[in-house]
Amino acid sequence: QNKLVLAAAGAILLFLGTFDAFPWVDRFMGRGFYPFLLWAVATPVQFWAGWSFYIAGFGALRHGTANMHTLIAIGTTTAYLFSAAVVLLGALAPEFLAQRGIGRYVYFDTAAIIIALILLGRYLETRARGSTSEAIRRLIGLRPNTARVIRAGQEVDVPVESVEVGDIISVRPGEKIPVDGEVTEGVSTVDESMLTGESMPVDKEPGKLVFGATINRFGTFQLRATKVGKDTVLAQIVQLVHQALSAKARVQRLVDSVAAVFVPVVIFIALLTLVVWLLFGAALPDALRPVVAVLIVACPCALGLATPTAIMVATGL
């Protein structure tokens, strides 16, 4: 969260500063200092807030593959280094830029905005994951702690974990049903909205199935336990949510497969752009600008944000 705050603040300042939104800098610091101020703001955003992209991106390269973090790291670093070179040349050798018709426009803001957007996506994903974890805790909390089991003709309160398949359980009005089972005696209505979302109670009579954590509304009945522990419907729901959190969805695996091809292709196109411009007689600084454009435009903000965030929110819902 701290990195997101820094990246967002830095991106806003750099975006405004790049378009000369701070004229007071001229009066208090001098125009020559202004590009170095932008550089100073961009550096912690690039190398502190964005450090995780270097770890994940270049870590993948060491294993002979590439991912979206690789492209983000390469694209933003190229924009940062190109901008830093423009700032230095503008201060030390302005005639070098003038002779080649290169303006002093920098891309610090572009790199910072990309980093801030991806970090925002991670933050939203973390928030959604936290909400999903809270939903799991609430689901587990729906289950009662004890069950009233009939043994040797007597009703005995026992921990729900000790209930066995085949036990006869008595359920009174207003109580939660402790395990899944089949009604053997009595009639009642049961609120099953925690499973179905349907607010109308469901009539239950001998032979009907009931489910753990649903609420017995009016009558008293007995049930024979058919599923206990991890086999109950509630436990299966919790297990499915855990699996959805830990396993990659098919669309996420597809995104990873696309990234493995997309990233090398983008890097190849950027290098090809550089070669073509050089072959047509452009100076290296002139040829680097379209290379930066290719890498920045190809940074996969939407692809990196949309899939994990959508998966987490959907799982929570």
PDB file of C-alpha atoms in Angstrom:
ATOM      1  CA  GLN A   1       0.000   0.000   0.000  1.00  0.00           C
ATOM      2  CA  ASN A   2       2.872   2.384   0.774  1.00  0.00           C
ATOM      3  CA  LYS A   3       4.379   1.703  -2.630  1.00  0.00           C
ATOM      4  CA  LEU A   4       1.035   2.352  -4.305  1.00  0.00           C
ATOM      5  CA  VAL A   5       0.678   5.692  -2.503  1.00  0.00           C
ATOM      6  CA  LEU A   6       4.211   6.728  -3.502  1.00  0.00           C
ATOM      7  CA  ALA A   7       3.745   5.615  -7.112  1.00  0.00           C
ATOM      8  CA  ALA A   8       0.368   7.338  -7.444  1.00  0.00           C
ATOM      9  CA  ALA A   9       1.606  10.588  -5.900  1.00  0.00           C
ATOM     10  CA  GLY A  10       4.763  10.497  -8.027  1.00  0.00           C
ATOM     11  CA  ALA A  11       2.799   9.748 -11.200  1.00  0.00           C
ATOM     12  CA  ILE A  12       0.443  12.685 -10.604  1.00  0.00           C
ATOM     13  CA  LEU A  13       3.304  15.077  -9.881  1.00  0.00           C
ATOM     14  CA  LEU A  14       5.258  13.903 -12.917  1.00  0.00           C
ATOM     15  CA  PHE A  15       2.221  14.102 -15.185  1.00  0.00           C
ATOM     16  CA  LEU A  16       1.472  17.661 -14.090  1.00  0.00           C
ATOM     17  CA  GLY A  17       5.138  18.627 -14.021  1.00  0.00           C
ATOM     18  CA  THR A  18       5.793  17.346 -17.523  1.00  0.00           C
ATOM     19  CA  PHE A  19       3.178  19.780 -18.838  1.00  0.00           C
ATOM     20  CA  ASP A  20       4.634  22.726 -16.889  1.00  0.00           C
ATOM     21  CA  ALA A  21       1.887  22.870 -14.292  1.00  0.00           C
ATOM     22  CA  PHE A  22       4.274  24.285 -11.671  1.00  0.00           C
ATOM     23  CA  PRO A  23       5.440  27.716 -12.915  1.00  0.00           C
ATOM     24  CA  TRP A  24       6.588  28.635  -9.404  1.00  0.00           C
ATOM     25  CA  VAL A  25       9.574  26.303  -9.892  1.00  0.00           C
ATOM     26  CA  ASP A  26      10.995  28.804 -12.389  1.00  0.00           C
ATOM     27  CA  ARG A  27      10.962  31.563  -9.805  1.00  0.00           C
ATOM     28  CA  PHE A  28      12.277  29.656  -6.828  1.00  0.00           C
ATOM     29  CA  MET A  29      14.638  27.103  -8.326  1.00  0.00           C
ATOM     30  CA  GLY A  30      15.422  28.146 -11.860  1.00  0.00           C
ATOM     31  CA  ARG A  31      14.402  26.487 -15.078  1.00  0.00           C
ATOM     32  CA  GLY A  32      17.607  24.486 -15.402  1.00  0.00           C
ATOM     33  CA  PHE A  33      16.847  22.618 -12.202  1.00  0.00           C
ATOM     34  CA  TYR A  34      13.337  21.607 -13.266  1.00  0.00           C
ATOM     35  CA  PRO A  35      14.197  18.457 -15.305  1.00  0.00           C
ATOM     36  CA  PHE A  36      16.382  17.206 -12.457  1.00  0.00           C
ATOM     37  CA  LEU A  37      13.447  17.674 -10.094  1.00  0.00           C
ATOM     38  CA  LEU A  38      11.328  15.443 -12.336  1.00  0.00           C
ATOM     39  CA  TRP A  39      14.153  12.912 -12.427  1.00  0.00           C
ATOM     40  CA  ALA A  40      14.387  12.956  -8.625  1.00  0.00           C
ATOM     41  CA  VAL A  41      10.645  12.294  -8.276  1.00  0.00           C
ATOM     42  CA  ALA A  42      10.723   9.487 -10.845  1.00  0.00           C
ATOM     43  CA  THR A  43      13.648   7.562  -9.351  1.00  0.00           C
ATOM     44  CA  PRO A  44      12.004   6.196  -6.162  1.00  0.00           C
ATOM     45  CA  VAL A  45       8.873   5.365  -8.136  1.00  0.00           C
ATOM     46  CA  GLN A  46      10.901   3.405 -10.670  1.00  0.00           C
ATOM     47  CA  PHE A  47      13.295   1.568  -8.374  1.00  0.00           C
ATOM     48  CA  TRP A  48      11.424   1.288  -5.064  1.00  0.00           C
ATOM     49  CA  ALA A  49       7.735   1.140  -5.919  1.00  0.00           C
ATOM     50  CA  GLY A  50       8.469  -0.812  -9.099  1.00  0.00           C
ATOM     51  CA  TRP A  51      11.204  -3.095  -7.741  1.00  0.00           C
ATOM     52  CA  SER A  52       8.891  -6.129  -7.605  1.00  0.00           C
ATOM     53  CA  PHE A  53       8.533  -5.983 -11.394  1.00  0.00           C
ATOM     54  CA  TYR A  54      12.297  -6.367 -11.768  1.00  0.00           C
ATOM     55  CA  ILE A  55      12.344  -9.350  -9.425  1.00  0.00           C
ATOM     56  CA  ALA A  56       9.433 -11.134 -11.134  1.00  0.00           C
ATOM     57  CA  GLY A  57      10.268 -10.075 -14.688  1.00  0.00           C
ATOM     58  CA  PHE A  58      13.987 -10.765 -14.816  1.00  0.00           C
ATOM     59  CA  GLY A  59      13.546 -13.800 -12.570  1.00  0.00           C
ATOM     60  CA  ALA A  60      11.433 -15.294 -15.351  1.00  0.00           C
ATOM     61  CA  LEU A  61      14.154 -14.510 -17.896  1.00  0.00           C
ATOM     62  CA  ARG A  62      16.652 -16.506 -15.835  1.00  0.00           C
ATOM     63  CA  HIS A  63      14.366 -19.502 -16.260  1.00  0.00           C
ATOM     64  CA  GLY A  64      14.182 -19.063 -20.012  1.00  0.00           C
ATOM     65  CA  THR A  65      10.698 -17.540 -20.191  1.00  0.00           C
ATOM     66  CA  ALA A  66       9.048 -14.141 -20.067  1.00  0.00           C
ATOM     67  CA  ASN A  67       5.935 -12.731 -18.451  1.00  0.00           C
ATOM     68  CA  MET A  68       4.048  -9.471 -18.229  1.00  0.00           C
ATOM     69  CA  HIS A  69       6.348  -8.238 -15.477  1.00  0.00           C
ATOM     70  CA  THR A  70       9.276  -8.640 -17.865  1.00  0.00           C
ATOM     71  CA  LEU A  71       7.664  -6.300 -20.375  1.00  0.00           C
ATOM     72  CA  ILE A  72       6.684  -3.807 -17.675  1.00  0.00           C
ATOM     73  CA  ALA A  73      10.239  -3.762 -16.317  1.00  0.00           C
ATOM     74  CA  ILE A  74      11.813  -3.383 -19.770  1.00  0.00           C
ATOM     75  CA  GLY A  75       9.323  -0.772 -20.990  1.00  0.00           C
ATOM     76  CA  THR A  76       9.414   1.472 -17.930  1.00  0.00           C
ATOM     77  CA  THR A  77      13.196   1.156 -17.568  1.00  0.00           C
ATOM     78  CA  THR A  78      13.700   2.129 -21.206  1.00  0.00           C
ATOM     79  CA  ALA A  79      11.473   5.174 -20.747  1.00  0.00           C
ATOM     80  CA  TYR A  80      13.289   6.107 -17.531  1.00  0.00           C
ATOM     81  CA  LEU A  81      16.805   5.732 -18.952  1.00  0.00           C
ATOM     82  CA  PHE A  82      15.919   7.579 -22.157  1.00  0.00           C
ATOM     83  CA  SER A  83      14.470  10.440 -20.099  1.00  0.00           C
ATOM     84  CA  ALA A  84      17.491  10.524 -17.805  1.00  0.00           C
ATOM     85  CA  ALA A  85      19.765  10.743 -20.856  1.00  0.00           C
ATOM     86  CA  VAL A  86      17.714  13.635 -22.241  1.00  0.00           C
ATOM     87  CA  VAL A  87      17.961  15.463 -18.908  1.00  0.00           C
ATOM     88  CA  LEU A  88      21.744  14.993 -18.723  1.00  0.00           C
ATOM     89  CA  LEU A  89      22.364  15.927 -22.356  1.00  0.00           C
ATOM     90  CA  GLY A  90      20.079  18.922 -22.016  1.00  0.00           C
ATOM     91  CA  ALA A  91      22.195  20.186 -19.130  1.00  0.00           C
ATOM     92  CA  LEU A  92      25.679  19.180 -20.304  1.00  0.00           C
ATOM     93  CA  ALA A  93      25.435  19.203 -24.124  1.00  0.00           C
ATOM     94  CA  PRO A  94      22.280  20.990 -25.273  1.00  0.00           C
ATOM     95  CA  GLU A  95      23.766  21.480 -28.731  1.00  0.00           C
ATOM     96  CA  PHE A  96      23.835  17.678 -29.161  1.00  0.00           C
ATOM     97  CA  LEU A  97      20.046  17.569 -28.860  1.00  0.00           C
ATOM     98  CA  ALA A  98      19.540  20.722 -30.910  1.00  0.00           C
ATOM     99  CA  GLN A  99      21.630  19.475 -33.821  1.00  0.00           C
ATOM    100  CA  ARG A 100      19.522  16.331 -34.039  1.00  0.00           C
ATOM    101  CA  GLY A 101      16.213  18.053 -33.587  1.00  0.00           C
ATOM    102  CA  ILE A 102      15.499  16.183 -30.369  1.00  0.00           C
ATOM    103  CA  GLY A 103      13.211  17.950 -27.957  1.00  0.00           C
ATOM    104  CA  ARG A 104      13.720  17.818 -24.232  1.00  0.00           C
ATOM    105  CA  TYR A 105      10.475  15.964 -23.609  1.00  0.00           C
ATOM    106  CA  VAL A 106      10.846  13.192 -21.038  1.00  0.00           C
ATOM    107  CA  TYR A 107       8.838  10.046 -20.337  1.00  0.00           C
ATOM    108  CA  PHE A 108       9.199   9.883 -16.556  1.00  0.00           C
ATOM    109  CA  ASP A 109       5.453  10.391 -16.161  1.00  0.00           C
ATOM    110  CA  THR A 110       4.591   7.534 -18.527  1.00  0.00           C
ATOM    111  CA  ALA A 111       6.760   5.031 -16.676  1.00  0.00           C
ATOM    112  CA  ALA A 112       5.417   6.160 -13.296  1.00  0.00           C
ATOM    113  CA  ILE A 113       1.776   5.965 -14.427  1.00  0.00           C
ATOM    114  CA  ILE A 114       2.238   2.410 -15.702  1.00  0.00           C
ATOM    115  CA  ILE A 115       3.824   1.333 -12.411  1.00  0.00           C
ATOM    116  CA  ALA A 116       1.066   3.039 -10.424  1.00  0.00           C
ATOM    117  CA  LEU A 117      -1.683   1.372 -12.478  1.00  0.00           C
ATOM    118  CA  ILE A 118      -0.262  -2.123 -12.061  1.00  0.00           C
ATOM    119  CA  LEU A 119       0.241  -1.570  -8.326  1.00  0.00           C
ATOM    120  CA  LEU A 120      -3.355  -0.362  -8.126  1.00  0.00           C
ATOM    121  CA  GLY A 121      -4.478  -3.629  -9.703  1.00  0.00           C
ATOM    122  CA  ARG A 122      -2.467  -5.600  -7.164  1.00  0.00           C
ATOM    123  CA  TYR A 123      -4.001  -3.587  -4.340  1.00  0.00           C
ATOM    124  CA  LEU A 124      -7.528  -4.216  -5.622  1.00  0.00           C
ATOM    125  CA  GLU A 125      -6.723  -7.910  -5.953  1.00  0.00           C
ATOM    126  CA  THR A 126      -5.428  -8.011  -2.383  1.00  0.00           C
ATOM    127  CA  ARG A 127      -8.569  -6.258  -1.141  1.00  0.00           C
ATOM    128  CA  ALA A 128     -10.757  -8.706  -3.045  1.00  0.00           C
ATOM    129  CA  ARG A 129      -8.755 -11.648  -1.687  1.00  0.00           C
ATOM    130  CA  GLY A 130      -9.205 -10.302   1.833  1.00  0.00           C
ATOM    131  CA  SER A 131     -12.956  -9.997   1.289  1.00  0.00           C
ATOM    132  CA  THR A 132     -13.047 -13.562   0.000  1.00  0.00           C
ATOM    133  CA  SER A 133     -11.127 -14.820   3.031  1.00  0.00           C
ATOM    134  CA  GLU A 134     -13.602 -13.001   5.271  1.00  0.00           C
ATOM    135  CA  ALA A 135     -16.437 -14.685   3.384  1.00  0.00           C
ATOM    136  CA  ILE A 136     -14.837 -18.063   4.081  1.00  0.00           C
ATOM    137  CA  ARG A 137     -14.567 -17.246   7.783  1.00  0.00           C
ATOM    138  CA  ARG A 138     -18.246 -16.266   7.841  1.00  0.00           C
ATOM    139  CA  LEU A 139     -19.183 -19.506   6.103  1.00  0.00           C
ATOM    140  CA  ILE A 140     -17.269 -21.555   8.651  1.00  0.00           C
ATOM    141  CA  GLY A 141     -18.915 -19.524  11.421  1.00  0.00           C
ATOM    142  CA  LEU A 142     -22.365 -20.581  10.222  1.00  0.00           C
ATOM    143  CA  ARG A 143     -21.833 -24.102  11.503  1.00  0.00           C
ATOM    144  CA  PRO A 144     -23.051 -24.743  15.077  1.00  0.00           C
ATOM    145  CA  ASN A 145     -20.492 -25.945  17.602  1.00  0.00           C
ATOM    146  CA  THR A 146     -22.609 -28.687  19.206  1.00  0.00           C
ATOM    147  CA  ALA A 147     -25.246 -31.233  18.214  1.00  0.00           C
ATOM    148  CA  ARG A 148     -27.995 -32.850  20.317  1.00  0.00           C
ATOM    149  CA  VAL A 149     -27.450 -36.560  19.636  1.00  0.00           C
ATOM    150  CA  ILE A 150     -29.838 -39.253  20.881  1.00  0.00           C
ATOM    151  CA  ARG A 151     -27.864 -42.064  22.470  1.00  0.00           C
ATOM    152  CA  ALA A 152     -29.322 -44.825  24.634  1.00  0.00           C
ATOM    153  CA  GLY A 153     -32.658 -43.002  24.522  1.00  0.00           C
ATOM    154  CA  GLN A 154     -31.179 -39.800  25.963  1.00  0.00           C
ATOM    155  CA  GLU A 155     -30.435 -36.460  24.293  1.00  0.00           C
ATOM    156  CA  VAL A 156     -26.748 -35.626  24.735  1.00  0.00           C
ATOM    157  CA  ASP A 157     -25.024 -32.422  23.602  1.00  0.00           C
ATOM    158  CA  VAL A 158     -21.732 -33.334  21.894  1.00  0.00           C
ATOM    159  CA  PRO A 159     -19.206 -31.349  19.806  1.00  0.00           C
ATOM    160  CA  VAL A 160     -20.277 -31.338  16.175  1.00  0.00           C
ATOM    161  CA  GLU A 161     -16.877 -32.832  15.232  1.00  0.00           C
ATOM    162  CA  SER A 162     -17.761 -36.025  17.117  1.00  0.00           C
ATOM    163  CA  VAL A 163     -21.028 -36.667  15.241  1.00  0.00           C
ATOM    164  CA  GLU A 164     -20.853 -39.841  13.159  1.00  0.00           C
ATOM    165  CA  VAL A 165     -22.789 -40.971  10.113  1.00  0.00           C
ATOM    166  CA  GLY A 166     -25.934 -42.724  11.283  1.00  0.00           C
ATOM    167  CA  ASP A 167     -26.341 -40.767  14.521  1.00  0.00           C
ATOM    168  CA  ILE A 168     -29.867 -39.568  15.298  1.00  0.00           C
ATOM    169  CA  ILE A 169     -29.951 -35.850  16.063  1.00  0.00           C
ATOM    170  CA  SER A 170     -32.751 -33.801  17.561  1.00  0.00           C
ATOM    171  CA  VAL A 171     -33.255 -30.252  16.310  1.00  0.00           C
ATOM    172  CA  ARG A 172     -35.516 -27.731  18.091  1.00  0.00           C
ATOM    173  CA  PRO A 173     -37.133 -24.574  16.695  1.00  0.00           C
ATOM    174  CA  GLY A 174     -34.682 -21.717  16.060  1.00  0.00           C
ATOM    175  CA  GLU A 175     -31.591 -23.970  16.113  1.00  0.00           C
ATOM    176  CA  LYS A 176     -29.089 -24.473  13.355  1.00  0.00           C
ATOM    177  CA  ILE A 177     -28.923 -27.933  11.862  1.00  0.00           C
ATOM    178  CA  PRO A 178     -25.451 -29.291  12.761  1.00  0.00           C
ATOM    179  CA  VAL A 179     -24.824 -31.734   9.862  1.00  0.00           C
ATOM    180  CA  ASP A 180     -26.385 -32.945   6.630  1.00  0.00           C
ATOM    181  CA  GLY A 181     -28.988 -35.618   7.108  1.00  0.00           C
ATOM    182  CA  GLU A 182     -32.418 -37.125   6.404  1.00  0.00           C
ATOM    183  CA  VAL A 183     -35.480 -36.314   8.477  1.00  0.00           C
ATOM    184  CA  THR A 184     -36.690 -39.439  10.305  1.00  0.00           C
ATOM    185  CA  GLU A 185     -39.350 -38.029  12.637  1.00  0.00           C
ATOM    186  CA  GLY A 186     -41.359 -34.814  12.909  1.00  0.00           C
ATOM    187  CA  VAL A 187     -42.176 -31.994  10.507  1.00  0.00           C
ATOM    188  CA  SER A 188     -40.905 -28.437  10.276  1.00  0.00           C
ATOM    189  CA  THR A 189     -39.859 -25.660   7.924  1.00  0.00           C
ATOM    190  CA  VAL A 190     -36.183 -24.836   7.347  1.00  0.00           C
ATOM    191  CA  ASP A 191     -34.563 -21.590   6.220  1.00  0.00           C
ATOM    192  CA  GLU A 192     -32.100 -22.671   3.508  1.00  0.00           C
ATOM    193  CA  SER A 193     -31.284 -19.147   2.275  1.00  0.00           C
ATOM    194  CA  MET A 194     -27.587 -19.560   3.158  1.00  0.00           C
ATOM    195  CA  LEU A 195     -27.436 -22.199   0.408  1.00  0.00           C
ATOM    196  CA  THR A 196     -30.008 -21.098  -2.140  1.00  0.00           C
ATOM    197  CA  GLY A 197     -30.617 -17.404  -1.438  1.00  0.00           C
ATOM    198  CA  GLU A 198     -34.350 -18.205  -1.251  1.00  0.00           C
ATOM    199  CA  SER A 199     -35.904 -16.442   1.739  1.00  0.00           C
ATOM    200  CA  MET A 200     -39.050 -18.643   1.882  1.00  0.00           C
ATOM    201  CA  PRO A 201     -38.655 -21.562   4.317  1.00  0.00           C
ATOM    202  CA  VAL A 202     -38.797 -25.078   2.909  1.00  0.00           C
ATOM    203  CA  ASP A 203     -41.156 -27.711   4.355  1.00  0.00           C
ATOM    204  CA  LYS A 204     -39.453 -30.765   5.796  1.00  0.00           C
ATOM    205  CA  GLU A 205     -40.985 -34.136   6.670  1.00  0.00           C
ATOM    206  CA  PRO A 206     -39.687 -37.690   7.070  1.00  0.00           C
ATOM    207  CA  GLY A 207     -37.575 -38.659   4.057  1.00  0.00           C
ATOM    208  CA  LYS A 208     -36.576 -35.077   3.188  1.00  0.00           C
ATOM    209  CA  LEU A 209     -32.932 -33.982   3.206  1.00  0.00           C
ATOM    210  CA  VAL A 210     -31.667 -31.178   5.418  1.00  0.00           C
ATOM    211  CA  PHE A 211     -28.284 -29.461   5.357  1.00  0.00           C
ATOM    212  CA  GLY A 212     -25.844 -28.320   8.006  1.00  0.00           C
ATOM    213  CA  ALA A 213     -25.913 -24.625   9.042  1.00  0.00           C
ATOM    214  CA  THR A 214     -29.443 -24.089   7.745  1.00  0.00           C
ATOM    215  CA  ILE A 215     -31.953 -22.904  10.372  1.00  0.00           C
ATOM    216  CA  ASN A 216     -34.910 -24.862  11.704  1.00  0.00           C
ATOM    217  CA  ARG A 217     -37.804 -22.413  11.978  1.00  0.00           C
ATOM    218  CA  PHE A 218     -40.891 -23.853  13.697  1.00  0.00           C
ATOM    219  CA  GLY A 219     -41.206 -27.565  14.454  1.00  0.00           C
ATOM    220  CA  THR A 220     -39.041 -30.084  16.276  1.00  0.00           C
ATOM    221  CA  PHE A 221     -37.721 -33.008  14.277  1.00  0.00           C
ATOM    222  CA  GLN A 222     -35.086 -35.723  14.289  1.00  0.00           C
ATOM    223  CA  LEU A 223     -32.645 -36.481  11.528  1.00  0.00           C
ATOM    224  CA  ARG A 224     -30.215 -39.270  10.732  1.00  0.00           C
ATOM    225  CA  ALA A 225     -26.743 -37.913   9.908  1.00  0.00           C
ATOM    226  CA  THR A 226     -25.725 -38.802   6.339  1.00  0.00           C
ATOM    227  CA  LYS A 227     -22.742 -36.472   5.840  1.00  0.00           C
ATOM    228  CA  VAL A 228     -20.456 -35.088   8.515  1.00  0.00           C
ATOM    229  CA  GLY A 229     -17.202 -33.127   8.696  1.00  0.00           C
ATOM    230  CA  LYS A 230     -15.635 -32.339   5.350  1.00  0.00           C
ATOM    231  CA  ASP A 231     -18.412 -34.146   3.449  1.00  0.00           C
ATOM    232  CA  THR A 232     -21.185 -31.686   4.348  1.00  0.00           C
ATOM    233  CA  VAL A 233     -22.471 -29.219   1.766  1.00  0.00           C
ATOM    234  CA  LEU A 234     -21.127 -26.274   3.793  1.00  0.00           C
ATOM    235  CA  ALA A 235     -17.652 -27.847   4.036  1.00  0.00           C
ATOM    236  CA  GLN A 236     -17.706 -28.516   0.290  1.00  0.00           C
ATOM    237  CA  ILE A 237     -18.524 -24.847  -0.394  1.00  0.00           C
ATOM    238  CA  VAL A 238     -15.626 -23.731   1.787  1.00  0.00           C
ATOM    239  CA  GLN A 239     -13.312 -26.209   0.050  1.00  0.00           C
ATOM    240  CA  LEU A 240     -14.377 -24.989  -3.406  1.00  0.00           C
ATOM    241  CA  VAL A 241     -13.682 -21.372  -2.473  1.00  0.00           C
ATOM    242  CA  HIS A 242     -10.245 -22.366  -1.131  1.00  0.00           C
ATOM    243  CA  GLN A 243      -9.530 -24.172  -4.413  1.00  0.00           C
ATOM    244  CA  ALA A 244     -10.674 -21.161  -6.433  1.00  0.00           C
ATOM    245  CA  LEU A 245      -8.277 -18.958  -4.471  1.00  0.00           C
ATOM    246  CA  SER A 246      -5.274 -21.244  -4.769  1.00  0.00           C
ATOM    247  CA  ALA A 247      -5.698 -22.581  -8.320  1.00  0.00           C
ATOM    248  CA  LYS A 248      -5.434 -20.597 -11.530  1.00  0.00           C
ATOM    249  CA  ALA A 249      -8.559 -20.240 -13.603  1.00  0.00           C
ATOM    250  CA  ARG A 250      -8.452 -21.402 -17.197  1.00  0.00           C
ATOM    251  CA  VAL A 251      -8.454 -17.812 -18.455  1.00  0.00           C
ATOM    252  CA  GLN A 252      -5.455 -17.050 -16.220  1.00  0.00           C
ATOM    253  CA  ARG A 253      -3.541 -19.976 -17.697  1.00  0.00           C
ATOM    254  CA  LEU A 254      -4.475 -18.676 -21.152  1.00  0.00           C
ATOM    255  CA  VAL A 255      -3.128 -15.228 -20.242  1.00  0.00           C
ATOM    256  CA  ASP A 256       0.149 -16.789 -19.083  1.00  0.00           C
ATOM    257  CA  SER A 257       0.415 -18.712 -22.356  1.00  0.00           C
ATOM    258  CA  VAL A 258      -0.243 -15.570 -24.379  1.00  0.00           C
ATOM    259  CA  ALA A 259       2.313 -13.626 -22.338  1.00  0.00           C
ATOM    260  CA  ALA A 260       5.009 -16.223 -23.005  1.00  0.00           C
ATOM    261  CA  VAL A 261       4.658 -15.476 -26.734  1.00  0.00           C
ATOM    262  CA  PHE A 262       3.548 -11.846 -26.612  1.00  0.00           C
ATOM    263  CA  VAL A 263       6.495 -10.514 -24.632  1.00  0.00           C
ATOM    264  CA  PRO A 264       9.281 -11.889 -26.885  1.00  0.00           C
ATOM    265  CA  VAL A 265       7.348 -10.704 -29.954  1.00  0.00           C
ATOM    266  CA  VAL A 266       7.095  -7.171 -28.554  1.00  0.00           C
ATOM    267  CA  ILE A 267      10.796  -7.115 -27.707  1.00  0.00           C
ATOM    268  CA  PHE A 268      11.603  -8.349 -31.230  1.00  0.00           C
ATOM    269  CA  ILE A 269       9.387  -5.632 -32.769  1.00  0.00           C
ATOM    270  CA  ALA A 270      11.128  -2.984 -30.649  1.00  0.00           C
ATOM    271  CA  LEU A 271      14.561  -4.192 -31.776  1.00  0.00           C
ATOM    272  CA  LEU A 272      13.353  -4.362 -35.383  1.00  0.00           C
ATOM    273  CA  THR A 273      12.097  -0.778 -35.072  1.00  0.00           C
ATOM    274  CA  LEU A 274      15.524   0.311 -33.871  1.00  0.00           C
ATOM    275  CA  VAL A 275      17.288  -1.454 -36.751  1.00  0.00           C
ATOM    276  CA  VAL A 276      14.925  -0.060 -39.403  1.00  0.00           C
ATOM    277  CA  TRP A 277      15.313   3.508 -38.190  1.00  0.00           C
ATOM    278  CA  LEU A 278      19.094   3.141 -38.107  1.00  0.00           C
ATOM    279  CA  LEU A 279      19.106   1.655 -41.612  1.00  0.00           C
ATOM    280  CA  PHE A 280      17.152   4.653 -42.882  1.00  0.00           C
ATOM    281  CA  GLY A 281      19.867   6.938 -41.575  1.00  0.00           C
ATOM    282  CA  ALA A 282      18.407   8.085 -38.258  1.00  0.00           C
ATOM    283  CA  ALA A 283      20.752   8.923 -35.416  1.00  0.00           C
ATOM    284  CA  LEU A 284      20.643   6.637 -32.396  1.00  0.00           C
ATOM    285  CA  PRO A 285      18.725   9.118 -30.198  1.00  0.00           C
ATOM    286  CA  ASP A 286      16.133   9.555 -32.948  1.00  0.00           C
ATOM    287  CA  ALA A 287      15.840   5.802 -33.362  1.00  0.00           C
ATOM    288  CA  LEU A 288      15.376   5.250 -29.629  1.00  0.00           C
ATOM    289  CA  ARG A 289      12.214   7.324 -29.404  1.00  0.00           C
ATOM    290  CA  PRO A 290      10.042   4.946 -31.477  1.00  0.00           C
ATOM    291  CA  VAL A 291      11.599   2.021 -29.565  1.00  0.00           C
ATOM    292  CA  VAL A 292      10.437   3.607 -26.323  1.00  0.00           C
ATOM    293  CA  ALA A 293       7.004   4.164 -27.854  1.00  0.00           C
ATOM    294  CA  VAL A 294       6.686   0.493 -28.869  1.00  0.00           C
ATOM    295  CA  LEU A 295       7.679  -0.781 -25.428  1.00  0.00           C
ATOM    296  CA  ILE A 296       5.454   1.643 -23.537  1.00  0.00           C
ATOM    297  CA  VAL A 297       2.386   1.093 -25.721  1.00  0.00           C
ATOM    298  CA  ALA A 298       2.805  -2.676 -25.374  1.00  0.00           C
ATOM    299  CA  CYS A 299       2.910  -2.579 -21.555  1.00  0.00           C
ATOM    300  CA  PRO A 300      -0.020  -4.829 -20.641  1.00  0.00           C
ATOM    301  CA  CYS A 301      -1.844  -2.725 -18.055  1.00  0.00           C
ATOM    302  CA  ALA A 302      -5.291  -4.075 -18.913  1.00  0.00           C
ATOM    303  CA  LEU A 303      -4.149  -7.687 -19.270  1.00  0.00           C
ATOM    304  CA  GLY A 304      -2.255  -7.529 -16.002  1.00  0.00           C
ATOM    305  CA  LEU A 305      -5.109  -5.896 -14.106  1.00  0.00           C
ATOM    306  CA  ALA A 306      -8.357  -7.313 -15.404  1.00  0.00           C
ATOM    307  CA  THR A 307      -7.946 -11.065 -15.042  1.00  0.00           C
ATOM    308  CA  PRO A 308      -6.781 -11.459 -11.411  1.00  0.00           C
ATOM    309  CA  THR A 309      -9.087  -8.706 -10.152  1.00  0.00           C
ATOM    310  CA  ALA A 310     -12.138 -10.178 -11.899  1.00  0.00           C
ATOM    311  CA  ILE A 311     -11.337 -13.675 -10.626  1.00  0.00           C
ATOM    312  CA  MET A 312     -10.963 -12.517  -7.020  1.00  0.00           C
ATOM    313  CA  VAL A 313     -14.119 -10.386  -7.016  1.00  0.00           C
ATOM    314  CA  ALA A 314     -16.169 -13.152  -8.631  1.00  0.00           C
ATOM    315  CA  THR A 315     -14.877 -15.705  -6.136  1.00  0.00           C
ATOM    316  CA  GLY A 316     -15.816 -13.439  -3.244  1.00  0.00           C
ATOM    317  CA  LEU A 317     -19.306 -12.883  -4.602  1.00  0.00           C
TER     318      LEU A 317
END
